[in-house]
PDB file of C-alpha atoms and ligand atoms in Angstrom:
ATOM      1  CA  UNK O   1     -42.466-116.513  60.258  1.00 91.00           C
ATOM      2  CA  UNK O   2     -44.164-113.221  59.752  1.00 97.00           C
ATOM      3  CA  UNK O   3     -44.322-111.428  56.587  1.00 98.00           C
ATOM      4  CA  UNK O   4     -45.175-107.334  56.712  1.00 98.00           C
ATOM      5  CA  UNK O   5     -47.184-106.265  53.607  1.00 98.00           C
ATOM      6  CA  UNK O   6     -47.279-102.611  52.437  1.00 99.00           C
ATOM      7  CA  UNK O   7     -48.277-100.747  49.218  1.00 99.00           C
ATOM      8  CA  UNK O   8     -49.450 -97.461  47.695  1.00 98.00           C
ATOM      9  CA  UNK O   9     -52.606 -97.815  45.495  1.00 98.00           C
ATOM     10  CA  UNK O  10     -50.495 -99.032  42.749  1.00 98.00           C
ATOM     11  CA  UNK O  11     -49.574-101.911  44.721  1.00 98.00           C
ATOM     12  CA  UNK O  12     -52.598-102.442  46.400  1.00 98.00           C
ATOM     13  CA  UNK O  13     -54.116-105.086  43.919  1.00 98.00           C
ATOM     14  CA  UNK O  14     -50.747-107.254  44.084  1.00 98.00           C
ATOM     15  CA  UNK O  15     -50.365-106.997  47.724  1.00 98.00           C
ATOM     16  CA  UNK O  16     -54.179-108.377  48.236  1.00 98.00           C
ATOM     17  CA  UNK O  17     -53.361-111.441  45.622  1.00 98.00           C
ATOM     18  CA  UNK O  18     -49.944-112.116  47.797  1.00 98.00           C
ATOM     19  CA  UNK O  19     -51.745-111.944  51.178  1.00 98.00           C
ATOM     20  CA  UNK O  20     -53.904-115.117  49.491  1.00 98.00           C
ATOM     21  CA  UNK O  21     -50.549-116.663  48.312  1.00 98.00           C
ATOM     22  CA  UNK O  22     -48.851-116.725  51.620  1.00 98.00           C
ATOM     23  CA  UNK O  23     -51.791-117.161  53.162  1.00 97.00           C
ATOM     24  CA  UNK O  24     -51.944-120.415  51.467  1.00 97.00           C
ATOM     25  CA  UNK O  25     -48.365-121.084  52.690  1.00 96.00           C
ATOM     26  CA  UNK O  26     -49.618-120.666  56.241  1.00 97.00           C
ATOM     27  CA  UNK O  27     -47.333-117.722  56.648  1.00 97.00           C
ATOM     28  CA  UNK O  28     -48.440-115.541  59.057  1.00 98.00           C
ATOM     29  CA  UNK O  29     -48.855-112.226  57.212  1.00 98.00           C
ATOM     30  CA  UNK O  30     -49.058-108.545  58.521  1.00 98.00           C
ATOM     31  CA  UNK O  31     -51.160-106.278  56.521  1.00 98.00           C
ATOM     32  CA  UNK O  32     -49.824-102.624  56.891  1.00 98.00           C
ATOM     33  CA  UNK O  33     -52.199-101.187  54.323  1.00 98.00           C
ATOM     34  CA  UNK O  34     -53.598 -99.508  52.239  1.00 98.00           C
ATOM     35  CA  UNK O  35     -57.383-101.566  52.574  1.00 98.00           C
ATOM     36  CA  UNK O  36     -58.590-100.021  49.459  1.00 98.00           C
ATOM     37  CA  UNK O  37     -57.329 -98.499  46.324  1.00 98.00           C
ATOM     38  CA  UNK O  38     -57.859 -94.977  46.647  1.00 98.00           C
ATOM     39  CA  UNK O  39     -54.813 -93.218  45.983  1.00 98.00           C
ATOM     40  CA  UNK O  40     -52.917 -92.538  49.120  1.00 98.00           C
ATOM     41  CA  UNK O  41     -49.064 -91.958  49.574  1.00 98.00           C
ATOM     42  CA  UNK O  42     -46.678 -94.771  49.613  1.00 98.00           C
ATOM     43  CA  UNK O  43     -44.127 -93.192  52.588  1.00 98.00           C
ATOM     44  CA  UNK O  44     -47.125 -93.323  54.618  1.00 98.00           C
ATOM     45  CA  UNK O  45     -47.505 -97.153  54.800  1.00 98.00           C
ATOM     46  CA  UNK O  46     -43.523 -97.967  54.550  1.00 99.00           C
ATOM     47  CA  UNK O  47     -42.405 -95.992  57.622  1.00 98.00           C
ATOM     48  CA  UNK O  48     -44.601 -98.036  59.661  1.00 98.00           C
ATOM     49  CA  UNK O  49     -44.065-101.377  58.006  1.00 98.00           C
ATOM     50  CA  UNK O  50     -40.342-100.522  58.712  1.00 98.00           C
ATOM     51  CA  UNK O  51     -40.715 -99.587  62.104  1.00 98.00           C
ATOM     52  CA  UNK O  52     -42.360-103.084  63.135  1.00 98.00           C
ATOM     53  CA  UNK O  53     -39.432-104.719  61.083  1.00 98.00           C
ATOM     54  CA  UNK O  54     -36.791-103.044  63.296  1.00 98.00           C
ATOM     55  CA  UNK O  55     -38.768-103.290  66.265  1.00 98.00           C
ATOM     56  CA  UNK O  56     -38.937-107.735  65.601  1.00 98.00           C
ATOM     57  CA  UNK O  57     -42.632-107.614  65.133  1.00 98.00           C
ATOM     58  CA  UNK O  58     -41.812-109.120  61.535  1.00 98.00           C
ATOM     59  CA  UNK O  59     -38.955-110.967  60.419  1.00 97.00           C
ATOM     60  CA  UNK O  60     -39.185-109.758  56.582  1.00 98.00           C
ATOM     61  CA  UNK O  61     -41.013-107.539  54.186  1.00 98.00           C
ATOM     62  CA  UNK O  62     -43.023-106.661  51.490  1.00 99.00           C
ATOM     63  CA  UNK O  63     -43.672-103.758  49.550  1.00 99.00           C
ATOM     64  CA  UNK O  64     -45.551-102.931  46.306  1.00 99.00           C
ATOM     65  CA  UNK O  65     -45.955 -99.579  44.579  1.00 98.00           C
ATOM     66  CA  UNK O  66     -46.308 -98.779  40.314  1.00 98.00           C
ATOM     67  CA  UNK O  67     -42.723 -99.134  40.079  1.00 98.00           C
ATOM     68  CA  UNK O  68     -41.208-100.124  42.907  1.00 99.00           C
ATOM     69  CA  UNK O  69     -38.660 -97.565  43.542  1.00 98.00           C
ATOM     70  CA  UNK O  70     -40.622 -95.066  45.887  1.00 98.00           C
ATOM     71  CA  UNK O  71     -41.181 -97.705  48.646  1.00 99.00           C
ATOM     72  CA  UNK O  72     -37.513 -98.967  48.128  1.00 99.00           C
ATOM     73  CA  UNK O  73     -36.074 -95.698  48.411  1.00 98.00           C
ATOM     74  CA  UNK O  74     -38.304 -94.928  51.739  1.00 98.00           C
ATOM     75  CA  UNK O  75     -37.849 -97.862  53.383  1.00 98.00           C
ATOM     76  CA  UNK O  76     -33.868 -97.714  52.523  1.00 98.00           C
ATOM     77  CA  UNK O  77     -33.836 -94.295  54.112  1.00 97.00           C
ATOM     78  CA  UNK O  78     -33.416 -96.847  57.701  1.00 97.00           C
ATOM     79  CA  UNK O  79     -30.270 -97.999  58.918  1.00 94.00           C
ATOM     80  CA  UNK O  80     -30.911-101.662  59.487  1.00 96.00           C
ATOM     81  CA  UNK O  81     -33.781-101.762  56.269  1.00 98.00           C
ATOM     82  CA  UNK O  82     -32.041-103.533  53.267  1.00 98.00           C
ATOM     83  CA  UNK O  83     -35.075-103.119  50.309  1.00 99.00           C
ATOM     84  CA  UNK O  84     -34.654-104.637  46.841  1.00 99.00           C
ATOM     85  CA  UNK O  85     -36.010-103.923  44.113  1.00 99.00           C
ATOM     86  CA  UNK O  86     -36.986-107.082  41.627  1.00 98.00           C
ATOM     87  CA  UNK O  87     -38.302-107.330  38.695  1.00 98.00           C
ATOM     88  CA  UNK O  88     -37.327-111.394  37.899  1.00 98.00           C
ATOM     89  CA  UNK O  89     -36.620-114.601  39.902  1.00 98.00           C
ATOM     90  CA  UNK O  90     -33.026-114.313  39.798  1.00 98.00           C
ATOM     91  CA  UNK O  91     -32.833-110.994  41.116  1.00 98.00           C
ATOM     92  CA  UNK O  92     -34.447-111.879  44.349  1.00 98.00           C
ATOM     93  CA  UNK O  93     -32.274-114.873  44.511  1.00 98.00           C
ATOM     94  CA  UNK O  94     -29.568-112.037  44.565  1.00 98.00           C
ATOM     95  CA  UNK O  95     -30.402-110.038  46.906  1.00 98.00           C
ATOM     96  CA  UNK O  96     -31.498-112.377  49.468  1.00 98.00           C
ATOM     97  CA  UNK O  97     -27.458-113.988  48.893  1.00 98.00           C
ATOM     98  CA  UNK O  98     -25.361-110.754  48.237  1.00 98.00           C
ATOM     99  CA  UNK O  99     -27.529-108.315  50.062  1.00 98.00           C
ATOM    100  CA  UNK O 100     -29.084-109.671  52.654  1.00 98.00           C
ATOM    101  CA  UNK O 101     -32.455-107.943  51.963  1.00 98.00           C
ATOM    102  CA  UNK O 102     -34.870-107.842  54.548  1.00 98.00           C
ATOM    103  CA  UNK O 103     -37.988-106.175  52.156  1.00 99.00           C
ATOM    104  CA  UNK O 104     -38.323-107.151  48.601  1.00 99.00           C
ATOM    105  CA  UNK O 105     -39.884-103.995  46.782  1.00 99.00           C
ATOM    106  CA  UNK O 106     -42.233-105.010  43.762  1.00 99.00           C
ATOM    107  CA  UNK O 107     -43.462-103.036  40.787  1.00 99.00           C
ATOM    108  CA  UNK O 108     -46.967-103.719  41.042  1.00 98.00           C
ATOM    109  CA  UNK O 109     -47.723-101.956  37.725  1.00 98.00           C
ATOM    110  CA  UNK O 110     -44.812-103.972  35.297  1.00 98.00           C
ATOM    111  CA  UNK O 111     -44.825-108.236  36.372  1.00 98.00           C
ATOM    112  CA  UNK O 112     -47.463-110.346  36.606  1.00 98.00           C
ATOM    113  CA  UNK O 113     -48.936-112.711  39.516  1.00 98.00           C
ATOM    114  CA  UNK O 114     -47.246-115.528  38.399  1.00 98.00           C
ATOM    115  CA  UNK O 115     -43.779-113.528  38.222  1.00 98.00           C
ATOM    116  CA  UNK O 116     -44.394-111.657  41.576  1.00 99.00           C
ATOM    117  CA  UNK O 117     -44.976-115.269  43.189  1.00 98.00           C
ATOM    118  CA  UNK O 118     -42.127-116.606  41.848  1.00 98.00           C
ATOM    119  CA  UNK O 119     -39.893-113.544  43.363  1.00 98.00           C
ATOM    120  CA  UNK O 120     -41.314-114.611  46.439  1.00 98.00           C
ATOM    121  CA  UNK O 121     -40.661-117.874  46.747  1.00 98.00           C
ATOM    122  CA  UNK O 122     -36.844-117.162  45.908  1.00 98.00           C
ATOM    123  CA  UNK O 123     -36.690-114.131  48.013  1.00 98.00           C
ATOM    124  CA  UNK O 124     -37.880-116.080  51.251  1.00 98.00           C
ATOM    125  CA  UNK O 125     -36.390-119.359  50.105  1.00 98.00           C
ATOM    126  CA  UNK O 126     -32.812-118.207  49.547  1.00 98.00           C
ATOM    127  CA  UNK O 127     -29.820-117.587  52.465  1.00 98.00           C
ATOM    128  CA  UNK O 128     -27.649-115.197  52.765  1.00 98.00           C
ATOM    129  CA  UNK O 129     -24.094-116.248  51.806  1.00 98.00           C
ATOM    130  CA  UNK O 130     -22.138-114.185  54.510  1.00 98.00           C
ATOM    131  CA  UNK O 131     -18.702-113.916  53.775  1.00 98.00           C
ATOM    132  CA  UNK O 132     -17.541-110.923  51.260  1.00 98.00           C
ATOM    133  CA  UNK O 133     -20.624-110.379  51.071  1.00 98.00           C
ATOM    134  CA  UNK O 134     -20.777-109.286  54.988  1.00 98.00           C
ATOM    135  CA  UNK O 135     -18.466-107.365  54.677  1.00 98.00           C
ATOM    136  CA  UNK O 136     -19.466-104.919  51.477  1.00 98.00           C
ATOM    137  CA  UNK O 137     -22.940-104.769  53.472  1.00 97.00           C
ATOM    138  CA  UNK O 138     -20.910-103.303  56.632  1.00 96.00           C
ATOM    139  CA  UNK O 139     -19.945-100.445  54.154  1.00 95.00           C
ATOM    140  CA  UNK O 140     -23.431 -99.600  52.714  1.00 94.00           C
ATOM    141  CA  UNK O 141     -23.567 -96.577  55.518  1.00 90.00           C
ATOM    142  CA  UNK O 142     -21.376 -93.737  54.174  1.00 86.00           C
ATOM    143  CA  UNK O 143     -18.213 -93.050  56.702  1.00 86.00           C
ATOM    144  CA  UNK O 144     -19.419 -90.100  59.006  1.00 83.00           C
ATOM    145  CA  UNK O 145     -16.727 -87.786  57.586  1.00 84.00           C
ATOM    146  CA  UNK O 146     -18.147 -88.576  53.785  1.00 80.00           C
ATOM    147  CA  UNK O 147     -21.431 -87.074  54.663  1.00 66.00           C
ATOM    148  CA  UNK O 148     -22.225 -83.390  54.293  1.00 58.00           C
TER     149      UNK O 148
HETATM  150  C1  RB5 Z   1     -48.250 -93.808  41.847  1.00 53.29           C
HETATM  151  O1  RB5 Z   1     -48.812 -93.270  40.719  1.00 53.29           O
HETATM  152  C2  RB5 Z   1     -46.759 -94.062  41.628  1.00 53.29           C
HETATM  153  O2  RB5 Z   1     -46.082 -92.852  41.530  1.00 53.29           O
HETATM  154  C3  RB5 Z   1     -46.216 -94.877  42.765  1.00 53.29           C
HETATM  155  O3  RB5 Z   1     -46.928 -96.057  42.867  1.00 53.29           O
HETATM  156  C4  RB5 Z   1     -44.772 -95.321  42.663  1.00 53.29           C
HETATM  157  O4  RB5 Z   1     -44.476 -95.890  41.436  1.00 53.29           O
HETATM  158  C5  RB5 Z   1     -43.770 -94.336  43.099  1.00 53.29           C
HETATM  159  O5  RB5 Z   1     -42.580 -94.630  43.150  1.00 53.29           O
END
């Protein structure tokens, strides 16, 4: 398995600690920046990062920014990107089950390690149940003759 990392600045001490973390796994990781943290803009490392998940270069993702909501929002912009945002264990249990999320978005600047490690391990630990579940997801994309 290969996880994609991403982040902003905001993100960027998180992301290093998680590299360690799978690391230690021995998950293969895919570090799509930024390598410092001078302040930079977060669409600038998730349209890449999203690009090598749709393209099969990655099977899953990770993204980290202060609060988590710019890189989710970016990276949800993709038709085949499901990003969710967690703040707790049981959410990424969630969205891994109901959603079928294929990036977990972190906010770097509000949990801890410990809690951010613990989100991972359900996110990439936990199925997706299929089932009505498959079919709410078929709906996420608005009908063509809802969109203006
Ligand atoms: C950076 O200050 C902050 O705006 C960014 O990390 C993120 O929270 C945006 O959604």
């Amino acid at each position: 398995m290969t996880i994609a990392l991403g982040s902003d600045h905001a993100g960027f001490e998180l992301k290093e600690e998680l590299k360690h973390f799978l690391s230690d796994l021995e998950i293969d990781v895919k570090d799509f920046g930024p390598h410092s943290s001078e302040s930079v803009d977060y669409p600038d490392f998730v349209h890449p990062l999203c690009s090598a998940i749709l393209e099969g270069q990655a099977h899953t993702g990770i993204l980290i920014c202060g609060t988590g909501n710019g890189v989710a929002m970016t990276a949800n912009k993709y038709s085949g990107i499901r990003c969710g945002l967690c703040w707790n264990e049981e959410i990424a249990t969630f969205i891994r089950q109901h959603n079928d999320a294929n990036i977990l978005a972190l906010p770097g600047r509000f949990i801890s390690l410990d809690m951010a490690k613990n989100i991972v391990r359900n996110f990439l630990d936990t199925e997706f149940e299929g089932g009505r579940h498959a079919r709410r997801i078929g709906k996420i994309t608005p009908p063509v003759n809802f969109l203006c």
